[in-house]
PDB file of C-alpha atoms in Angstrom:
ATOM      1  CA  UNK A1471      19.756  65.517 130.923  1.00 49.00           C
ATOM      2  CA  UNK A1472      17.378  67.333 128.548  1.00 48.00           C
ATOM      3  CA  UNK A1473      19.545  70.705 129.965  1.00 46.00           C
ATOM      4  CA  UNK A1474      23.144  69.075 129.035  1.00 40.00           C
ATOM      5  CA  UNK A1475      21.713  67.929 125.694  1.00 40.00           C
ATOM      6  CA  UNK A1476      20.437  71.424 124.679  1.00 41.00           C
ATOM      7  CA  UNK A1477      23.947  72.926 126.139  1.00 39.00           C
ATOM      8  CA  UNK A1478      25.568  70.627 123.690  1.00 40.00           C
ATOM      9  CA  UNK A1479      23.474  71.636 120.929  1.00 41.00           C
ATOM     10  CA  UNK A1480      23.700  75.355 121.101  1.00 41.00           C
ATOM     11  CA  UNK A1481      27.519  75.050 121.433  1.00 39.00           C
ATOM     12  CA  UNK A1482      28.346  72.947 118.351  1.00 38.00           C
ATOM     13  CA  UNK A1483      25.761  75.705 116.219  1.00 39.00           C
ATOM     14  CA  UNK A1484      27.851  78.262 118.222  1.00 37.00           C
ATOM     15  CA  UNK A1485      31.102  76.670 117.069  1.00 38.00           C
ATOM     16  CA  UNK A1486      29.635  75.661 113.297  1.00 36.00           C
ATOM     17  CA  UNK A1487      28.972  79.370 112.558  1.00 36.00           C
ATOM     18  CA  UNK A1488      31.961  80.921 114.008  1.00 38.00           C
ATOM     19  CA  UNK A1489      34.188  78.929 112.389  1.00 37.00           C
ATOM     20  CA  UNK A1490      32.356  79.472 109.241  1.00 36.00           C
ATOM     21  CA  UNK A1491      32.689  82.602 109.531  1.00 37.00           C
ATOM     22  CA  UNK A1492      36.188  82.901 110.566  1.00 36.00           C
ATOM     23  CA  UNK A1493      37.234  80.492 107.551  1.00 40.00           C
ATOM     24  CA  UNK A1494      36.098  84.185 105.009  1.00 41.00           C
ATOM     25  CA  UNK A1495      39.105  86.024 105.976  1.00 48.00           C
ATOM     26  CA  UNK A1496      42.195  84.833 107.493  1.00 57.00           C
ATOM     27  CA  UNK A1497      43.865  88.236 108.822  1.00 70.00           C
ATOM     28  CA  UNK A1498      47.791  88.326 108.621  1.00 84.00           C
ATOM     29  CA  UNK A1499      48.940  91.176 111.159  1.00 80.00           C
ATOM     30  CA  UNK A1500      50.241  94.310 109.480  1.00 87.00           C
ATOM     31  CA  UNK A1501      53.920  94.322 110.027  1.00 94.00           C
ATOM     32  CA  UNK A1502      56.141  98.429 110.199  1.00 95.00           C
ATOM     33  CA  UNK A1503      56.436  98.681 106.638  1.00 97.00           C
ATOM     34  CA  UNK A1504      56.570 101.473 104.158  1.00 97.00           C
ATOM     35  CA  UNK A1505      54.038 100.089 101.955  1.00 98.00           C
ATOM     36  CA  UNK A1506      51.092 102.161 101.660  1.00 98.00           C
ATOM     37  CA  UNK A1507      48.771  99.297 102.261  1.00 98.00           C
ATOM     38  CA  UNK A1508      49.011  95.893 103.119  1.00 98.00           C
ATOM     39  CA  UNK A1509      47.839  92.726 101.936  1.00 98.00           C
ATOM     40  CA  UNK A1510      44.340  91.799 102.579  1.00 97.00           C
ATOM     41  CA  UNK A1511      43.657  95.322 103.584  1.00 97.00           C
ATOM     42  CA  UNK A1512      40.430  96.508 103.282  1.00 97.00           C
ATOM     43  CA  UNK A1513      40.317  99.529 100.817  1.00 98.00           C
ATOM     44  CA  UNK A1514      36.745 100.372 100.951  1.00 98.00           C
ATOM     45  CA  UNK A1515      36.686 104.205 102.216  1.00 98.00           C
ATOM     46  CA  UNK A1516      40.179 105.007  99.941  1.00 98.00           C
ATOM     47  CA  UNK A1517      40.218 107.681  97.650  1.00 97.00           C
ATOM     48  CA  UNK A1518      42.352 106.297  95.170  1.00 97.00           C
ATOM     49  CA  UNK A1519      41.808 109.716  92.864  1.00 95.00           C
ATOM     50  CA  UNK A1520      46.021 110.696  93.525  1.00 94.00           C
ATOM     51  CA  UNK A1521      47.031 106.858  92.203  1.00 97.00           C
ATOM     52  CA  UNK A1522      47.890 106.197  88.600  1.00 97.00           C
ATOM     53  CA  UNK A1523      45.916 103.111  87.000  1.00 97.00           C
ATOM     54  CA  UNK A1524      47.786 100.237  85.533  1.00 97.00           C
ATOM     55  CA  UNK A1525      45.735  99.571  82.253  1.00 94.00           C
ATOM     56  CA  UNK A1526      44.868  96.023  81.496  1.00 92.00           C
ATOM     57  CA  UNK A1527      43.579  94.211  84.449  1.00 94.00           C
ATOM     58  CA  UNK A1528      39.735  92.539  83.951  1.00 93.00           C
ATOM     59  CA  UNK A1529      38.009  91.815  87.120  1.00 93.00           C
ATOM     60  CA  UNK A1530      39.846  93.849  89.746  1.00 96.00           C
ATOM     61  CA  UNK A1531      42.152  97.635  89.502  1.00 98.00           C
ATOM     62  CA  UNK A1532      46.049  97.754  89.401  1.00 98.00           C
ATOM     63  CA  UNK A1533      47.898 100.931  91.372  1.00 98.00           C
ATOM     64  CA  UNK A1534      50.973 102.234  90.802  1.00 98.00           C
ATOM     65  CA  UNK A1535      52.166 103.238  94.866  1.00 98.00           C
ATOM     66  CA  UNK A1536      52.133 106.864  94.884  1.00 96.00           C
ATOM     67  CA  UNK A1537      55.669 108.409  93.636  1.00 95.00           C
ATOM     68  CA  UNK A1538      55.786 105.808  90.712  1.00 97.00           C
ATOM     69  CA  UNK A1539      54.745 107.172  87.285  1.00 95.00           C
ATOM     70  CA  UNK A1540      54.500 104.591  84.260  1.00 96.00           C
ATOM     71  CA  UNK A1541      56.182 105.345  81.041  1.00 94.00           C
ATOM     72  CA  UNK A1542      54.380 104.865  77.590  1.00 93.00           C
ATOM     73  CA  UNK A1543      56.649 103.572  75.238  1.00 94.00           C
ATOM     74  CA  UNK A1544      56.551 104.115  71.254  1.00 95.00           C
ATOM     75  CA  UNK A1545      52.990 101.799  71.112  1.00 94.00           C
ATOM     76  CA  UNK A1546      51.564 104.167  74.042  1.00 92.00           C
ATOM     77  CA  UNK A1547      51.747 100.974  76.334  1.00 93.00           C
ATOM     78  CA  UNK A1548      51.958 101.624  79.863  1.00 95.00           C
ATOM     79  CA  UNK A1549      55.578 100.120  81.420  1.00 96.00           C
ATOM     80  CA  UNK A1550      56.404 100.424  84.610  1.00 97.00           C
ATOM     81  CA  UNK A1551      59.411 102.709  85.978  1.00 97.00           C
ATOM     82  CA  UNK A1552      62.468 100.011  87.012  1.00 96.00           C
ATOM     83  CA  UNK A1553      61.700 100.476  91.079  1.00 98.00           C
ATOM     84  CA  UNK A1554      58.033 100.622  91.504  1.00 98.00           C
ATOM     85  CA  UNK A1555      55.287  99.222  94.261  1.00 98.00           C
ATOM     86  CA  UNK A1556      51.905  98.036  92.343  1.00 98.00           C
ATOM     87  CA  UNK A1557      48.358  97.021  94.714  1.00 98.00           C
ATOM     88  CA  UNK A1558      45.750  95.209  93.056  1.00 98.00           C
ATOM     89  CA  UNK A1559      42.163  95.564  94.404  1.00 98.00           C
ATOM     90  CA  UNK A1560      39.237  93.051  93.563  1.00 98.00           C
ATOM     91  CA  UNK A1561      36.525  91.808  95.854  1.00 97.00           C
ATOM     92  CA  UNK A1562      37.420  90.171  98.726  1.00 97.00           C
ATOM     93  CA  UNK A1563      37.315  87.111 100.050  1.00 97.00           C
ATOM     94  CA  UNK A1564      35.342  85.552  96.884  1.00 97.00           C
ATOM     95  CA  UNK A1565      35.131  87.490  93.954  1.00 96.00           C
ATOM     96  CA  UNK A1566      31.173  87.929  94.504  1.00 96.00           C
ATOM     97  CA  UNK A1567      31.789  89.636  97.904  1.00 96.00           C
ATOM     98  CA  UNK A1568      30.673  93.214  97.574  1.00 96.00           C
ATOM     99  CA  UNK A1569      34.172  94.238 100.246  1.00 97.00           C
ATOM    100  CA  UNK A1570      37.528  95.699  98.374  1.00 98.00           C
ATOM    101  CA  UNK A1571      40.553  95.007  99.224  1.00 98.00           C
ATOM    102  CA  UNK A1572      44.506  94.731  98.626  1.00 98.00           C
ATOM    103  CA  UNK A1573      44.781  90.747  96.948  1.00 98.00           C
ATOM    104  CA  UNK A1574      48.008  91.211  95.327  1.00 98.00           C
ATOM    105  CA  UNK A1575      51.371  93.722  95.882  1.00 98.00           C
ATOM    106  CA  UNK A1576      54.454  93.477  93.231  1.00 98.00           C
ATOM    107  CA  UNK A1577      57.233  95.231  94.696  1.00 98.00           C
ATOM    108  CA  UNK A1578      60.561  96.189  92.530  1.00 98.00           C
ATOM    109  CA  UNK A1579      61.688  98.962  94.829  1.00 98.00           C
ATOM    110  CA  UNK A1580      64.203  97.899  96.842  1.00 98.00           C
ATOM    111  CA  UNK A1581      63.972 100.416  99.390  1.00 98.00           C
ATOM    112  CA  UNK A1582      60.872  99.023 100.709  1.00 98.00           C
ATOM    113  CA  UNK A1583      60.543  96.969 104.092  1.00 98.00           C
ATOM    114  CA  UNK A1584      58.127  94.944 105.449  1.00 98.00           C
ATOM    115  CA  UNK A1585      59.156  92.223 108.688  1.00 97.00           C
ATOM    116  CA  UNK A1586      63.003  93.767 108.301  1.00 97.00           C
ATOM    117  CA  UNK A1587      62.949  92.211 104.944  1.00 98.00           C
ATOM    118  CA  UNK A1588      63.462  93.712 101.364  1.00 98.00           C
ATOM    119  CA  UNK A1589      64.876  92.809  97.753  1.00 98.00           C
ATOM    120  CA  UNK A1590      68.494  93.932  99.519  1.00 98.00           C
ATOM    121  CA  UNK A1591      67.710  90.758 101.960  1.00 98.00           C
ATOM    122  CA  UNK A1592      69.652  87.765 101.405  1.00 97.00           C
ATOM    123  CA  UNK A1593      67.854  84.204 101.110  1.00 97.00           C
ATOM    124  CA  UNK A1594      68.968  83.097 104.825  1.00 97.00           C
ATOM    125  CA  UNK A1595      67.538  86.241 106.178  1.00 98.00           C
ATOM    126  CA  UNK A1596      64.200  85.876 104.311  1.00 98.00           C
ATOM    127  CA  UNK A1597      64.468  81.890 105.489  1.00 97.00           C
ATOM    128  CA  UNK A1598      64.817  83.112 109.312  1.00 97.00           C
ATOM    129  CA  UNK A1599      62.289  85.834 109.126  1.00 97.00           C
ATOM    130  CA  UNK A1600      59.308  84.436 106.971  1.00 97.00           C
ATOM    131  CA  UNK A1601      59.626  80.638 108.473  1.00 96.00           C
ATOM    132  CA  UNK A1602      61.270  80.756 112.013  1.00 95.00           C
ATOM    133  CA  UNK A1603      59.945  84.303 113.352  1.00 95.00           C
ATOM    134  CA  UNK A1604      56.770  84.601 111.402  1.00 95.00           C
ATOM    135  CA  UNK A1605      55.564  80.789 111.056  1.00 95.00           C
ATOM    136  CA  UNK A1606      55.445  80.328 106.861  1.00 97.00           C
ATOM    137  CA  UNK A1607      56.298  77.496 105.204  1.00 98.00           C
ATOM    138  CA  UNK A1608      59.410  78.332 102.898  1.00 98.00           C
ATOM    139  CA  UNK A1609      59.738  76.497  99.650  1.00 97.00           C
ATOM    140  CA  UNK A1610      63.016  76.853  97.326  1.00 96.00           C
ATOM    141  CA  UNK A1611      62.275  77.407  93.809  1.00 95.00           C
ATOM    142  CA  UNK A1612      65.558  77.387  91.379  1.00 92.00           C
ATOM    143  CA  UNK A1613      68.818  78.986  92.895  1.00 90.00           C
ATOM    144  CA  UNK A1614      67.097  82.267  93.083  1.00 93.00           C
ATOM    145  CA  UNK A1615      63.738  81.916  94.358  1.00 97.00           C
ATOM    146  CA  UNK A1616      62.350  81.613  97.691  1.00 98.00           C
ATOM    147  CA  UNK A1617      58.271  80.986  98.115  1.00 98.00           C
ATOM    148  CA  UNK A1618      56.786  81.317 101.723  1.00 98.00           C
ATOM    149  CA  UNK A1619      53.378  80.216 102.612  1.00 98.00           C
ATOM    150  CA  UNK A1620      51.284  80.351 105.381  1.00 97.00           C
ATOM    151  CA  UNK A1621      47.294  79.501 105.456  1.00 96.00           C
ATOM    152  CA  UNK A1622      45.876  81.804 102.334  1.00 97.00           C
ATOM    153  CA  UNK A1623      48.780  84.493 102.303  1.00 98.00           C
ATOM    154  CA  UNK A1624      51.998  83.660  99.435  1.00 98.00           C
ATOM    155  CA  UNK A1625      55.667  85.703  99.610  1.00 98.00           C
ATOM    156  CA  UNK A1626      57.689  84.915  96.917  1.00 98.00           C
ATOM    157  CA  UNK A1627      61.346  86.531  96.953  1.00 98.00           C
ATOM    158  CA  UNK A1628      63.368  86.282  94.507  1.00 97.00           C
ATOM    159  CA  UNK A1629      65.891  88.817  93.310  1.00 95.00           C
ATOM    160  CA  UNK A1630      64.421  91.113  91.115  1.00 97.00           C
ATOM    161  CA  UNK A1631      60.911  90.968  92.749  1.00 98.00           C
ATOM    162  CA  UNK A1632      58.587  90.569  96.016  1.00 98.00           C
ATOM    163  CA  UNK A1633      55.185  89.316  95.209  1.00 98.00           C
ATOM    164  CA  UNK A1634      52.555  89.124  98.177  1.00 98.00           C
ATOM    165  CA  UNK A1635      49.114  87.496  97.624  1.00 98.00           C
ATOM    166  CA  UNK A1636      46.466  86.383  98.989  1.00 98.00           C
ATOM    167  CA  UNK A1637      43.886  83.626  97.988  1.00 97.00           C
ATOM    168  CA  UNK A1638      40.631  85.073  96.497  1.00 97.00           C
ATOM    169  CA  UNK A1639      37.820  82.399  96.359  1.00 96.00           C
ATOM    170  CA  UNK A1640      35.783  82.254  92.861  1.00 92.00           C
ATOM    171  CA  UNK A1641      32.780  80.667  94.204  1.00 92.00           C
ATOM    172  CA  UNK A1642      30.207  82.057  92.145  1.00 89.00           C
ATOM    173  CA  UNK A1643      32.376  81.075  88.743  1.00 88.00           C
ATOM    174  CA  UNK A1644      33.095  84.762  87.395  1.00 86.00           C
ATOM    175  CA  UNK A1645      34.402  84.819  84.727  1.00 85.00           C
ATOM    176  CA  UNK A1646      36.191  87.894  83.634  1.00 81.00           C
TER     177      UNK A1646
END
């Protein structure tokens, strides 16, 4: 009895810290894409030296995709070129962790793929994909938007834009 009771014991602290641990970072498998990184990617070990910075950002680093150069208008503002790919990087999964990674991608380009899908894709392609063949919940926002959602990952498709995020924790109450 004493055996079975320890058993029990060691499994549920087995299962109570694997799961705890598992609950940090949900991983969404990396589709064939032509995006340079994906979301959730760790970005530790890159040498971002060859991307251009998107000014402005507190509490993380914006990346123009290599290829896409911003303009500066007639205030010497950054804007960005018409078709572009943009990666933020901040800590990851809470804002106090001391891991970087990809949180957020804005994509404007439309020649870029990711699960067949791009901003060419029409809303009952992005419906099949997202929801039946990759398990997201799809929401309809408007006439023009579609948002899919699935654990912490967000898609939302609409026809000028793809934005991909993930859910960054703010445990510690950062403020930035």
């Amino acid at each position: 009895m004493k055996k079975v009771l320890a058993l029990a014991i060691m499994l549920l602290a087995f299962c109570l810290v694997g799961c705890s641990q598992n609950d940090d970072i949900n991983d969404l498998a990396q589709p064939q894409t032509n995006l340079e990184f994906w979301i959730a990617e760790n970005v530790d070990n890159v040498d971002f030296s060859d991307y251009q910075i998107k000014y402005g950002m507190m509490g993380g680093t914006e990346y123009y995709g290599t290829g896409y150069i911003p303009e500066v208008d007639e205030n010497r503002q950054q804007t960005d070129p018409k078709h572009c790919v943009l990666y933020t990087v901040t800590s990851y999964p809470d804002y106090s962790s001391k891991t970087l990674h990809i949180t957020y991608i804005s994509i404007t380009d439309p020649s870029i793929e990711f699960y067949g899908l791009s901003l060419n894709s029409t809303q009952e392609e992005i419906r099949y994909q997202m929801e039946e063949k990759q398990g997201f919940a799809i929401e309809k926002l408007g006439d023009n938007t579609l948002i899919a959602r699935k654990g912490d990952y967000t898609f939302s498709f609409s026809k000028d834009i793809i934005r991909i995020s993930v859910n960054v924790t703010n445990k510690e109450d950062i403020v930035f």
